[in-house]
Coordinates of C-alpha atoms and ligand atoms in Angstrom, one line a residue:
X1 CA -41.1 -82.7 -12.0
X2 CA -37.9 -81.6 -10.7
X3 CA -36.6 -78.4 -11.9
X4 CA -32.6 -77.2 -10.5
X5 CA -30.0 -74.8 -11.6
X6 CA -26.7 -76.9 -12.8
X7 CA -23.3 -75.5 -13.3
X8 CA -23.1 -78.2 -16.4
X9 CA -21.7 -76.8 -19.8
X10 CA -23.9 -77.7 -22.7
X11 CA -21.2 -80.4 -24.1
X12 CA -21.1 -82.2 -20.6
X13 CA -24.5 -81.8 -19.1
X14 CA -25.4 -86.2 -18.5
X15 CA -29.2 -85.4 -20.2
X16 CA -31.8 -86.9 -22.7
X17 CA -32.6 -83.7 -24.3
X18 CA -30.0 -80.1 -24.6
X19 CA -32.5 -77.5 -25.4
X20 CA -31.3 -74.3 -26.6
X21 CA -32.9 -71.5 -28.6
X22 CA -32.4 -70.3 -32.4
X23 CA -33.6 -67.0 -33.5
X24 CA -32.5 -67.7 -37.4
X25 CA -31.6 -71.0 -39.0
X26 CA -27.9 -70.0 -39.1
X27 CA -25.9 -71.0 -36.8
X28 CA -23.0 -69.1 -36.6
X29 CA -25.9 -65.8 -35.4
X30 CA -25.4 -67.3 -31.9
X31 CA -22.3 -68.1 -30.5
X32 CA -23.7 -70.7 -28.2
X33 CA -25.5 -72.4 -31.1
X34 CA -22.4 -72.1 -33.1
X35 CA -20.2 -73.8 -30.5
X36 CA -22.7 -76.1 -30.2
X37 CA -22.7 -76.8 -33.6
X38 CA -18.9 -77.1 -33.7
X39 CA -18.9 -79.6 -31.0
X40 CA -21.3 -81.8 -33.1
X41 CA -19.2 -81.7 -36.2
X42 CA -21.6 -79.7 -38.1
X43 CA -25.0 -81.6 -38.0
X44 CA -27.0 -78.8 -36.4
X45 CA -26.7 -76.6 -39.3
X46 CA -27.0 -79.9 -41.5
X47 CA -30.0 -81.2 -40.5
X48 CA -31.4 -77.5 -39.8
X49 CA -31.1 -77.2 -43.4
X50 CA -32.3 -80.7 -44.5
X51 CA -35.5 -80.2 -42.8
X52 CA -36.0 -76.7 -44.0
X53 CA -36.0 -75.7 -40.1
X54 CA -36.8 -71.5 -40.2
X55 CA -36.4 -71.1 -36.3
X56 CA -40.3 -69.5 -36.4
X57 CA -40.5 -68.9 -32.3
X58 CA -42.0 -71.7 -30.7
X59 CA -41.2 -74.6 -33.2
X60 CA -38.5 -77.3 -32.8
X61 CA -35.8 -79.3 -34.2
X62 CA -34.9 -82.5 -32.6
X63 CA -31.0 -83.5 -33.5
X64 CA -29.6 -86.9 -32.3
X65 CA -26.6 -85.8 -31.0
X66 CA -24.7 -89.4 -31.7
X67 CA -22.5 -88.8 -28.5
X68 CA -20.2 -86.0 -29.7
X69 CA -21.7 -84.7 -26.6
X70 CA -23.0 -86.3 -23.4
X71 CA -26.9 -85.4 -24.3
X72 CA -28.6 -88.1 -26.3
X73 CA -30.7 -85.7 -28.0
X74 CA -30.3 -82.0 -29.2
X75 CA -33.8 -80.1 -29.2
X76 CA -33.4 -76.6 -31.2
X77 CA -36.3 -74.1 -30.3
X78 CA -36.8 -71.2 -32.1
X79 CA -36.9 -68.2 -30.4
X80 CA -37.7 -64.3 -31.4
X81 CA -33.9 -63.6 -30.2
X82 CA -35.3 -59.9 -28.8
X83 CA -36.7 -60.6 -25.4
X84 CA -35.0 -62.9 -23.5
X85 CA -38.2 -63.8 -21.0
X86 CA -40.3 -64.6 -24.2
X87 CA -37.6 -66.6 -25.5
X88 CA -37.6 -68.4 -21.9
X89 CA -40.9 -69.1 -22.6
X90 CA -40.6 -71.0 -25.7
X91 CA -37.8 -72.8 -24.8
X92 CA -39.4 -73.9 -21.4
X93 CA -42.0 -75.2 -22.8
X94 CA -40.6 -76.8 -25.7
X95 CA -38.1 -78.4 -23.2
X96 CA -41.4 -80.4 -21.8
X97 CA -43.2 -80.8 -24.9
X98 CA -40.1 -82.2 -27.2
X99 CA -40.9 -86.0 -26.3
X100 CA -43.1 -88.4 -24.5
X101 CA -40.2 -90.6 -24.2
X102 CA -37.4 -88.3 -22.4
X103 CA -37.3 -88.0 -18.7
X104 CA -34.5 -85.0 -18.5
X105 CA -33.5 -82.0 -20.5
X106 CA -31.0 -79.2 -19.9
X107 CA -31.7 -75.8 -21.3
X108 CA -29.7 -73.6 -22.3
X109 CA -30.4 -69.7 -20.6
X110 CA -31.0 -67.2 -23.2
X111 CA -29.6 -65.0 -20.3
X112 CA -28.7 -65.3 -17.2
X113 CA -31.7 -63.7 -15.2
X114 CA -33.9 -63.9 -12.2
X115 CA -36.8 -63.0 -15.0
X116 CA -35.5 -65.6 -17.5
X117 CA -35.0 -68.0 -14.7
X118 CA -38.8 -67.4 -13.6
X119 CA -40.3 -68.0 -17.1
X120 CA -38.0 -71.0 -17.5
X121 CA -39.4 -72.4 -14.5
X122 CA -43.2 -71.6 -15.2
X123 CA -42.8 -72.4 -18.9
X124 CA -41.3 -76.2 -18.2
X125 CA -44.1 -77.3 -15.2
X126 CA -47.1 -76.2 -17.1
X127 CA -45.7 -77.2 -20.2
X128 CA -45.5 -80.6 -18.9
X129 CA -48.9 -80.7 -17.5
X130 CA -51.5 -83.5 -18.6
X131 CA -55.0 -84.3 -17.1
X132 CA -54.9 -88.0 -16.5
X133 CA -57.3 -88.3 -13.5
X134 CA -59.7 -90.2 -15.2
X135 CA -57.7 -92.4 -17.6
X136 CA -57.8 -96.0 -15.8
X137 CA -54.4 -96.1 -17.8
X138 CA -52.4 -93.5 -17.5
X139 CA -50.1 -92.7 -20.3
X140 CA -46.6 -93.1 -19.0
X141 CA -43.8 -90.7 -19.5
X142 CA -43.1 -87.6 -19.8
X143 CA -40.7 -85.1 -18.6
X144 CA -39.4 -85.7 -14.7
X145 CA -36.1 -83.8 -14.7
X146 CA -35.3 -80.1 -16.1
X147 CA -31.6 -78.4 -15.1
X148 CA -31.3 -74.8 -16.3
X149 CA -27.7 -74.1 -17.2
X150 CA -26.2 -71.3 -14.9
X151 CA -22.9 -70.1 -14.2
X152 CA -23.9 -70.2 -10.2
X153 CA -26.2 -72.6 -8.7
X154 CA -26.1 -71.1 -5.5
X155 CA -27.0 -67.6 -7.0
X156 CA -29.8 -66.6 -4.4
X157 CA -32.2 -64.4 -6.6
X158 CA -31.7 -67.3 -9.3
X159 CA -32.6 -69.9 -6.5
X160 CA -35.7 -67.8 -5.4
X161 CA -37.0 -67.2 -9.5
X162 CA -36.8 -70.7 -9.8
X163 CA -39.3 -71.4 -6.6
X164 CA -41.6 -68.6 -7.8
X165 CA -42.2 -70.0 -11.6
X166 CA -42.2 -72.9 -9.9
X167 CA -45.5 -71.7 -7.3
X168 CA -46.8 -69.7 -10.2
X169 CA -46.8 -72.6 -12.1
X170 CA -47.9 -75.1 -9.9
X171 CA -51.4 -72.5 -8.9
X172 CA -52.2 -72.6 -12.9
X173 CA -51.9 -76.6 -13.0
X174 CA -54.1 -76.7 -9.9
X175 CA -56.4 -74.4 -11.5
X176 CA -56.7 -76.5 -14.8
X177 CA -57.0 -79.6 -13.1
X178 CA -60.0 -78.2 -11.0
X179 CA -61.8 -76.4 -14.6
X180 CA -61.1 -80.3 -16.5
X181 CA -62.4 -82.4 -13.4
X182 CA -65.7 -83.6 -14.5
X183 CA -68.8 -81.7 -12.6
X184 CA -70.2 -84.8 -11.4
X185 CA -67.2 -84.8 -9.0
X186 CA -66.0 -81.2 -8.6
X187 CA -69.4 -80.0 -7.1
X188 CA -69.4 -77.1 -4.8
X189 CA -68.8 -79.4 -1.4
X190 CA -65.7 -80.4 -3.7
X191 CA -64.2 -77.4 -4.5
X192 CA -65.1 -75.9 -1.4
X193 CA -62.7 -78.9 0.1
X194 CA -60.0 -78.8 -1.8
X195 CA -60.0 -75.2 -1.5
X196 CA -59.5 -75.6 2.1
X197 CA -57.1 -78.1 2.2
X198 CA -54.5 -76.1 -0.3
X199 CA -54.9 -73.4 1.7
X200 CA -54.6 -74.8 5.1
X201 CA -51.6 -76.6 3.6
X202 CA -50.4 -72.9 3.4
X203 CA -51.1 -71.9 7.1
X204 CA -53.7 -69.7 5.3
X205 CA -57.7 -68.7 7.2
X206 CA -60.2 -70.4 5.1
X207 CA -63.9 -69.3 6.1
X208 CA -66.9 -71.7 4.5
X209 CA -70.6 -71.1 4.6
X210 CA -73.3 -73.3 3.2
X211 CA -77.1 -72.6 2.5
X212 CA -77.8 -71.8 6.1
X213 CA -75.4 -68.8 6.7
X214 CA -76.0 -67.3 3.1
X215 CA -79.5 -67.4 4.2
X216 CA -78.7 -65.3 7.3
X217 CA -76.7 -63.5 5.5
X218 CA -79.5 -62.5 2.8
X219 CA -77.2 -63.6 -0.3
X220 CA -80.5 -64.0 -2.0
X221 CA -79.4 -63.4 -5.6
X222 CA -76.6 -66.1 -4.7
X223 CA -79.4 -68.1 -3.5
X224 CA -81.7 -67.7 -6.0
X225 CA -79.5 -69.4 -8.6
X226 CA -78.9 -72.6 -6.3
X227 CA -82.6 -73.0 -6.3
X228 CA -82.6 -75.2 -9.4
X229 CA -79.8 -77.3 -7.5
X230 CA -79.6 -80.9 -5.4
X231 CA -76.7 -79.6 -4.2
X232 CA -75.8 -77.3 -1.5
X233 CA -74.5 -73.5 -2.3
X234 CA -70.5 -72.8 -0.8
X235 CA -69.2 -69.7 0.0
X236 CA -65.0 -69.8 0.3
X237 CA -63.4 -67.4 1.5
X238 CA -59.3 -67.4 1.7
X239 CA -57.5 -64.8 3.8
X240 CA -53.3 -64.4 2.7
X241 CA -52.2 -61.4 5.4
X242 CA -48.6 -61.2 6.5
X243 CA -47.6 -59.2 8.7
X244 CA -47.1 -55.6 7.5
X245 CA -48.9 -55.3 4.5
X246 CA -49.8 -52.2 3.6
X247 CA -52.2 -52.8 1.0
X248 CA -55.2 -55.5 0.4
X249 CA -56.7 -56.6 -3.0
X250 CA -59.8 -59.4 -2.6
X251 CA -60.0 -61.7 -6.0
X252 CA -63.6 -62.6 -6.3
X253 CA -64.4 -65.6 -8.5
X254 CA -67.0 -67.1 -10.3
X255 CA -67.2 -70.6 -9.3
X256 CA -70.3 -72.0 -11.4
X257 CA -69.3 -75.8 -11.2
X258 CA -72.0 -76.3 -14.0
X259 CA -74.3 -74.4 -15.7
X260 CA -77.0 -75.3 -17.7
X261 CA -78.5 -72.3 -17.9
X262 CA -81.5 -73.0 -15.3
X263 CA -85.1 -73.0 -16.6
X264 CA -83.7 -71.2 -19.8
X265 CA -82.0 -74.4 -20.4
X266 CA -78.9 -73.9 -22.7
X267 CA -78.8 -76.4 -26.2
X268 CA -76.4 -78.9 -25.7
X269 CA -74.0 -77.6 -28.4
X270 CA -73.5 -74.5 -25.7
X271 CA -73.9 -77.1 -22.4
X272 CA -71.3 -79.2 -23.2
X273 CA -67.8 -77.5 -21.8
X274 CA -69.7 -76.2 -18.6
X275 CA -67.9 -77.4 -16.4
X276 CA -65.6 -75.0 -17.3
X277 CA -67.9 -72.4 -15.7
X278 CA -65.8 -72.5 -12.3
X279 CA -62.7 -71.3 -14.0
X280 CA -63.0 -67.5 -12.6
X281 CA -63.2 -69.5 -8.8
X282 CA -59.8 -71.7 -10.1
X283 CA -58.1 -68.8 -11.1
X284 CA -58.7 -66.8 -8.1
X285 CA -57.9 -69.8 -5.9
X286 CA -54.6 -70.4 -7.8
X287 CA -53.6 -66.6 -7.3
X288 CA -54.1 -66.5 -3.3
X289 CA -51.8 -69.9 -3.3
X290 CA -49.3 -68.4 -5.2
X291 CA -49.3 -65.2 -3.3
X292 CA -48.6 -66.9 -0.1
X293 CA -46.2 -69.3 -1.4
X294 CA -44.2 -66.4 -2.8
X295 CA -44.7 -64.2 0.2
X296 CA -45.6 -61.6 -1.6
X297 CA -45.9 -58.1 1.4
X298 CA -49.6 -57.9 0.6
X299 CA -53.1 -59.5 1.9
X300 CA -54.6 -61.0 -0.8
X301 CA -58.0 -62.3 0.0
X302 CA -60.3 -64.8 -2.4
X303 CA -63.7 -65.6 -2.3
X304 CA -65.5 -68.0 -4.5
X305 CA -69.4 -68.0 -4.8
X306 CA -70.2 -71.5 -5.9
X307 CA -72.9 -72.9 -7.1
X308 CA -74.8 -75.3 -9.8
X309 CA -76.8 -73.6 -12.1
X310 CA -80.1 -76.3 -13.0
X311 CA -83.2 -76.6 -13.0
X312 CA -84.5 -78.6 -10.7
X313 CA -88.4 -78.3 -9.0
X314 CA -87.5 -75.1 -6.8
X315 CA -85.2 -73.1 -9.9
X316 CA -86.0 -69.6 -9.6
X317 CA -87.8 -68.1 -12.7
X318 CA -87.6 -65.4 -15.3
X319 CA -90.0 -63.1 -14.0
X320 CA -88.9 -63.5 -10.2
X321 CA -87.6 -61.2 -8.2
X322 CA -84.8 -61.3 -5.7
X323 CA -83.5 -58.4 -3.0
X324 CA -79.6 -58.4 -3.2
X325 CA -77.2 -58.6 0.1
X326 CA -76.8 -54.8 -1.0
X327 CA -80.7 -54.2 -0.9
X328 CA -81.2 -54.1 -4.3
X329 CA -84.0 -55.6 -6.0
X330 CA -83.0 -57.8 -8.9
X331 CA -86.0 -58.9 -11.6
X332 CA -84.6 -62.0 -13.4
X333 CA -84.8 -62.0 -16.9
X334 CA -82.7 -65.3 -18.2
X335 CA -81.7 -67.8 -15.7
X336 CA -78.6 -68.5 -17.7
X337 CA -77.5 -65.3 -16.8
X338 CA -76.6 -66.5 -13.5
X339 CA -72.8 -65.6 -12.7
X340 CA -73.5 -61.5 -12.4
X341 CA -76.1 -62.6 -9.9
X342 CA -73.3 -64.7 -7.9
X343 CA -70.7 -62.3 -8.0
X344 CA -73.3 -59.0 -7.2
X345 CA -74.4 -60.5 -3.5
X346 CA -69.9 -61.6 -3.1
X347 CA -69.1 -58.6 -4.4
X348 CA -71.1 -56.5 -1.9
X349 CA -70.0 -58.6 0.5
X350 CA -66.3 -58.2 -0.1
X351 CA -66.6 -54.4 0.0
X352 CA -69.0 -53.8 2.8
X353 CA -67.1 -56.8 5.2
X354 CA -63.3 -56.6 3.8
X355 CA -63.5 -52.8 2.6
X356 CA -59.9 -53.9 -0.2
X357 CA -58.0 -51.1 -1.7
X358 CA -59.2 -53.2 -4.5
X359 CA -61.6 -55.7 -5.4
X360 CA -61.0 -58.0 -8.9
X361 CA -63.6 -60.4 -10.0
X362 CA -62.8 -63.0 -12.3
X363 CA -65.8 -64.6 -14.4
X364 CA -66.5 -67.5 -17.3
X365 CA -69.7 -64.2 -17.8
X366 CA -70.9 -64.1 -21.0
X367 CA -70.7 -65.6 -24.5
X368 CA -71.1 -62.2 -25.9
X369 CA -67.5 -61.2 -24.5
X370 CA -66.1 -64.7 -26.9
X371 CA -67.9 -62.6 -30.3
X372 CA -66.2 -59.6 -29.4
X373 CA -62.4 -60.6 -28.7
X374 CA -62.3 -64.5 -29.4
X375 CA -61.6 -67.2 -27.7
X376 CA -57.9 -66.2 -26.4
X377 CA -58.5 -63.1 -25.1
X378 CA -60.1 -61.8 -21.6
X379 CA -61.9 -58.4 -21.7
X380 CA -60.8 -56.1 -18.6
X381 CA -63.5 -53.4 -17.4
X382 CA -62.5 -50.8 -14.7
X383 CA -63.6 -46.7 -13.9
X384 CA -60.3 -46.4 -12.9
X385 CA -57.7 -45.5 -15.8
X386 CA -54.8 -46.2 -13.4
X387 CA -56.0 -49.6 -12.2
X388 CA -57.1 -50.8 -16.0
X389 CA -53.4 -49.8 -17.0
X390 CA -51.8 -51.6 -14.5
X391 CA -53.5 -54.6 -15.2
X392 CA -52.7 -53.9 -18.6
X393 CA -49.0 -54.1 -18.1
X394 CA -49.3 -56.9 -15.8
X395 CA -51.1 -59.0 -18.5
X396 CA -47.9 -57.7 -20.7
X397 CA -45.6 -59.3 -17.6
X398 CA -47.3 -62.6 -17.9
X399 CA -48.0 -63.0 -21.6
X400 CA -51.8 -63.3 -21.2
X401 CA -53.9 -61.5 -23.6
X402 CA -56.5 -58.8 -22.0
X403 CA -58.3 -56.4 -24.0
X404 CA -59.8 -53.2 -22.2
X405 CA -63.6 -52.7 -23.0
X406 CA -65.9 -50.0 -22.1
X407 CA -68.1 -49.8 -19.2
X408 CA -70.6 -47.3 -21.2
X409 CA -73.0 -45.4 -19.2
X410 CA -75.1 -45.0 -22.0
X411 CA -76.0 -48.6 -22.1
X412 CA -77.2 -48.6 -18.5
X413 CA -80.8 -47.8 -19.1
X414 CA -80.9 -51.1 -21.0
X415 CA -80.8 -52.9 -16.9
X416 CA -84.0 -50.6 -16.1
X417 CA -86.6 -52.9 -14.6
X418 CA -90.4 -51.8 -14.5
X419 CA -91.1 -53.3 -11.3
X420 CA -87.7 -53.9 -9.0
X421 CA -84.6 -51.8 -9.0
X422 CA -82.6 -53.6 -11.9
X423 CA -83.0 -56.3 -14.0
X424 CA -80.2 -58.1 -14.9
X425 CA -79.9 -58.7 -18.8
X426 CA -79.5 -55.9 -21.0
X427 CA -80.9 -55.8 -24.6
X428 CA -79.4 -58.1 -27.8
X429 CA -76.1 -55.7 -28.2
X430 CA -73.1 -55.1 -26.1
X431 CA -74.1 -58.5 -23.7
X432 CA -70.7 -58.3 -22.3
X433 CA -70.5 -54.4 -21.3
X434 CA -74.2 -55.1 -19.6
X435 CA -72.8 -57.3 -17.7
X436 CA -70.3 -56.1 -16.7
X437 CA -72.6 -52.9 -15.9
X438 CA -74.7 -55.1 -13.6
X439 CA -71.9 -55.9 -11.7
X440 CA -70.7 -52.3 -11.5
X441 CA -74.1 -52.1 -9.3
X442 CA -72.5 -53.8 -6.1
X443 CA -69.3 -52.7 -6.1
X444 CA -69.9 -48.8 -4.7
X445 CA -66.6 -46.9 -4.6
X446 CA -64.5 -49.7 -4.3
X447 CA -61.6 -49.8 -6.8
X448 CA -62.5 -52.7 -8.8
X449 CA -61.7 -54.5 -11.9
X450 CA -63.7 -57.3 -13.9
X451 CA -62.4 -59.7 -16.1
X452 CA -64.6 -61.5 -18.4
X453 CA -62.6 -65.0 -19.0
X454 CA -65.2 -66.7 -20.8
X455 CA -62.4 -66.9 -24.1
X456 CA -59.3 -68.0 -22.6
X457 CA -60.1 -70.2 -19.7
X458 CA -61.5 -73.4 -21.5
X459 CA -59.4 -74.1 -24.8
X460 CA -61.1 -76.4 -27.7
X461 CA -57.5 -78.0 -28.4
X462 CA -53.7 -76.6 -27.3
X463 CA -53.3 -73.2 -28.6
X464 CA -50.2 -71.4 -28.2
X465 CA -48.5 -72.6 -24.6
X466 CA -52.1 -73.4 -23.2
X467 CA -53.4 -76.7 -23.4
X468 CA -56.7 -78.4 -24.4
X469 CA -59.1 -77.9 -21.5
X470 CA -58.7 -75.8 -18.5
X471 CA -55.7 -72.6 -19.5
X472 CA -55.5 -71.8 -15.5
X473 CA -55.5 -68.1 -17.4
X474 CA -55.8 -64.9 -15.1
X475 CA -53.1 -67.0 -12.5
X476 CA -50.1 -65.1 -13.7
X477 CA -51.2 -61.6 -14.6
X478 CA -53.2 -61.7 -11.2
X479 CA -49.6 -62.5 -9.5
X480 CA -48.0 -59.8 -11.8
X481 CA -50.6 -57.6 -10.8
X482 CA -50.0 -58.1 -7.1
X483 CA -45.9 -57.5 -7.4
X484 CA -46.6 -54.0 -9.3
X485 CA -48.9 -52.9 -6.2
X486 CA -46.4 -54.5 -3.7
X487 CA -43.6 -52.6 -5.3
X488 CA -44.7 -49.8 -7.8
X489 CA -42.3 -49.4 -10.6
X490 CA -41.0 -45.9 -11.4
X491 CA -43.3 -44.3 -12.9
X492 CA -42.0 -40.8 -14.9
Ligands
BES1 N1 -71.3 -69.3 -18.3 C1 -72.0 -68.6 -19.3 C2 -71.0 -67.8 -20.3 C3 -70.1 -68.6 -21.1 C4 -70.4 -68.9 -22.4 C5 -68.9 -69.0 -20.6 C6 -69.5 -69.7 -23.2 C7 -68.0 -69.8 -21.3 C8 -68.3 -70.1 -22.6 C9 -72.9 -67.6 -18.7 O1 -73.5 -67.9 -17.5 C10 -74.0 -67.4 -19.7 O2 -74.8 -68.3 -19.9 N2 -74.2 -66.2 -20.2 C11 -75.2 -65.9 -21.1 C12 -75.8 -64.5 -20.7 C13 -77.1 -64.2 -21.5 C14 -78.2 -65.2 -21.1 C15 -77.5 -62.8 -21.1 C16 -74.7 -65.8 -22.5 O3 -73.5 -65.4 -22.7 O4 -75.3 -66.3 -23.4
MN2 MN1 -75.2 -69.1 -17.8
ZN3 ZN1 -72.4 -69.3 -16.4

């Protein structure tokens, strides 16, 4: 895919597909619609009222335009008409989704804007993203060309929006691609090269460490959950520090490249979509890439525990008993609540050896966190007020959905072990908040956040802008995230 800014009008741009955006079915509310309409002798409006077309945002219209003007094909998106970016969304997409058959489109901007530039650019190369690895034959087509219709192609800030959807983008199609690659291939080895090789491409430090250095490390917990495993443990860690940054955030991920479940074996209704258990690692990958690639003035560090999760001769038990990296002695209650046990001994780690400003983990944790907000939405846990509300507000930035959930004391008792520090289930209720409370464990006074991605990362079929499969959610709020620290906004 090709994206460029074009100083084309909409009559003249040489294209398969015009795409521009409708917030009602008339077409005399827009004056770019209306000219439009004009040029085409009236068929817009026609056929926008022969097919009963209500310009709901996200839906389209697809008008031969019979070479009144140079595009074969007019493509009429409906938009909300109040927030340009979101509207930039749709029409992005929409521009990539219209036809199989079409190999370029021209959009019309709903404004001229770095910010609507951006979302143009995001919205059209993860709109146009298919997984096709594994199909011996690969459906052809598609989207290859996209021009966004400026005023000034050589407008710098326009030029650099355009790169950063585009690097946003292309992290959250990497990150999809590694969630929907089948576990038989992406294994830890795999992911742990392919991990390396983005992120050398990048210039960036890539540290890996196997079975034997976890062992010296005393990662035991880490450990403990490979046991069931014929295949080696890897521990990735990605270092993004230009010079002068002031401030350092590590993104720790789950990276589970299948679990099922360990000796307490998961049915195979719930095994099925595991692979999808190394989206929190994807995600976390796809938002160090992205930070280099944009330059952003802050060291962003990832580290990925990753693991199977089986149950082979050596799996560790329920009933076991495991002493964290921290010290911490850990009884195990349900092998298939293996992630926390991952992220505790990487994110004890990440503060004792990296000491961030903040630390954010992202996890496929618990099923419990899918019964409480659905399948779409990621639960965000944080002490700190300040660092939940950014995150907030960066989720608002991306148009990814996060809901804030309680990290309540009260339910701590429920991780009391009678013979080792802490075990690591809670009790039947609030599976999700225990979780996260287990994790709380290994974070000390670290600033830290945890988001529970087990909804939105792994979609049954497309759902809004997210296709079937792997979402690459968390990439772009974790980027949004990063700009508010690297340049605080105004705050009253
Ligand atoms: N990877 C699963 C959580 C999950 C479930 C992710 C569905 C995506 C979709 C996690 O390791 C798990 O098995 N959690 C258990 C915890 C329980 C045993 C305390 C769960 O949620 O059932
Ligand atoms: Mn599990
Ligand atoms: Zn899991």
């Amino acid at each position: 895919m090709r994206i460029t800014l074009s100083t084309d009008s909409p009559f003249s741009a040489t294209t398969d597909l015009l795409v521009i955006g409708a917030s009602s079915p008339k077409v005399d509310k827009d004056e770019g619609l209306a000219k439009l309409d004009k040029a085409l002798g009236g068929v817009l409006g026609d056929y926008i009222k022969d097919e009963g077309f209500r310009a709901k945002p996200g839906t389209t219209l697809k008008v031969p335009a019979r070479s009144r003007v140079k595009a074969k094909w007019v493509v009429v998106v409906g938009v909300g008409g109040e927030d340009p970016v979101a509207d930039a969304r749709h029409l992005g997409h929409a521009a990539a989704k219209a036809s199989a058959r079409q190999k370029s489109a021209s959009i019309v901007l709903p404004e001229e804007s770095p910010a609507v530039v951006r979302a143009l650019s995001e919205a059209v190369f993860t709109g146009a993203y298919r997984y096709t690895a594994y199909k011996t034959r690969r459906p052809k087509g598609g989207l290859s060309r996209a021009a966004l219709l400026v005023a000034d192609k050589k407008d710098a800030a326009l030029k650099t929006a355009l790169a950063q959807g585009k690097a946003i983008a292309e992290s959250v199609n990497l990150a999809r691609d590694l969630v929907n690659a089948p576990p038989n291939d992406l294994n830890p080895l795999s992911l742990a090269d392919i991990s390396k090789e983005e992120a050398e491409k990048l210039g960036l430090k890539v540290t890996i460490w196997g079975k034997k250095e976890l062992e010296k490390k005393g990662m035991n917990l880490f450990l403990a959950v490979n046991r069931g495993s014929a295949i080696e443990p890897r521990f990735i860690h990605i270092a993004y520090e230009p010079e002068g940054a002031e401030k350092k955030v590590a993104f720790v991920g789950k990276g589970l490249t299948f679990d099922a479940g360990g000796l307490c074996l998961k049915p195979p209704k719930s095994m099925i979509d595991m692979k999808c258990d190394m989206s929190g690692a994807a995600t976390t990958l796809g938002i160090v890439l992205a930070a280099a690639k944009m330059k952003l003035p802050i060291a962003v560090h990832a580290i990925i525990g990753s693991t199977e999760n089986m149950t082979g001769a050596a799996a560790y038990r329920p009933g076991d008993v495991f002493t964290s990296l921290d010290g911490k002695t850990v009884e195990i209650i349900n092998t298939d609540a293996e992630g926390r046990l991952v992220l505790a001994d990487c994110l004890a780690w990440t503060r004792d050896e990296l000491k961030p400003d903040v630390m954010v983990d992202h996890a496929t944790l618990t099923g419990a966190c899918m019964v409480a907000l659905g399948p779409y939405r990621a639960a965000v846990y944080s002490d700190d007020d300040d660092l939940a509300a950014h995150y907030a507000e960066a989720g608002e930035t991306s148009d990814e959905k996060l809901w804030r959930m309680p990290l309540d004391d009260d339910l701590r008792s429920m991780l009391d072990s009678p013979i080792a520090d802490v075990k690591h289930t809670g009790a039947q209720w609030g599976g999700s908040i225990t979780a996260a409370l287990f994790l709380r464990e290994f974070v000390g006074k670290t600033p830290w956040v945890h988001l529970d991605i087990a909804g939105p990362a792994f979609n049954d079929g497309p759902h809004g802008r997210a296709p079937k499969g792997g979402t690459g959610f968390g990439v772009g709020v974790g980027v949004a995230f990063l700009e508010r620290l690297a340049a605080p906004a105004d705050e009253g």
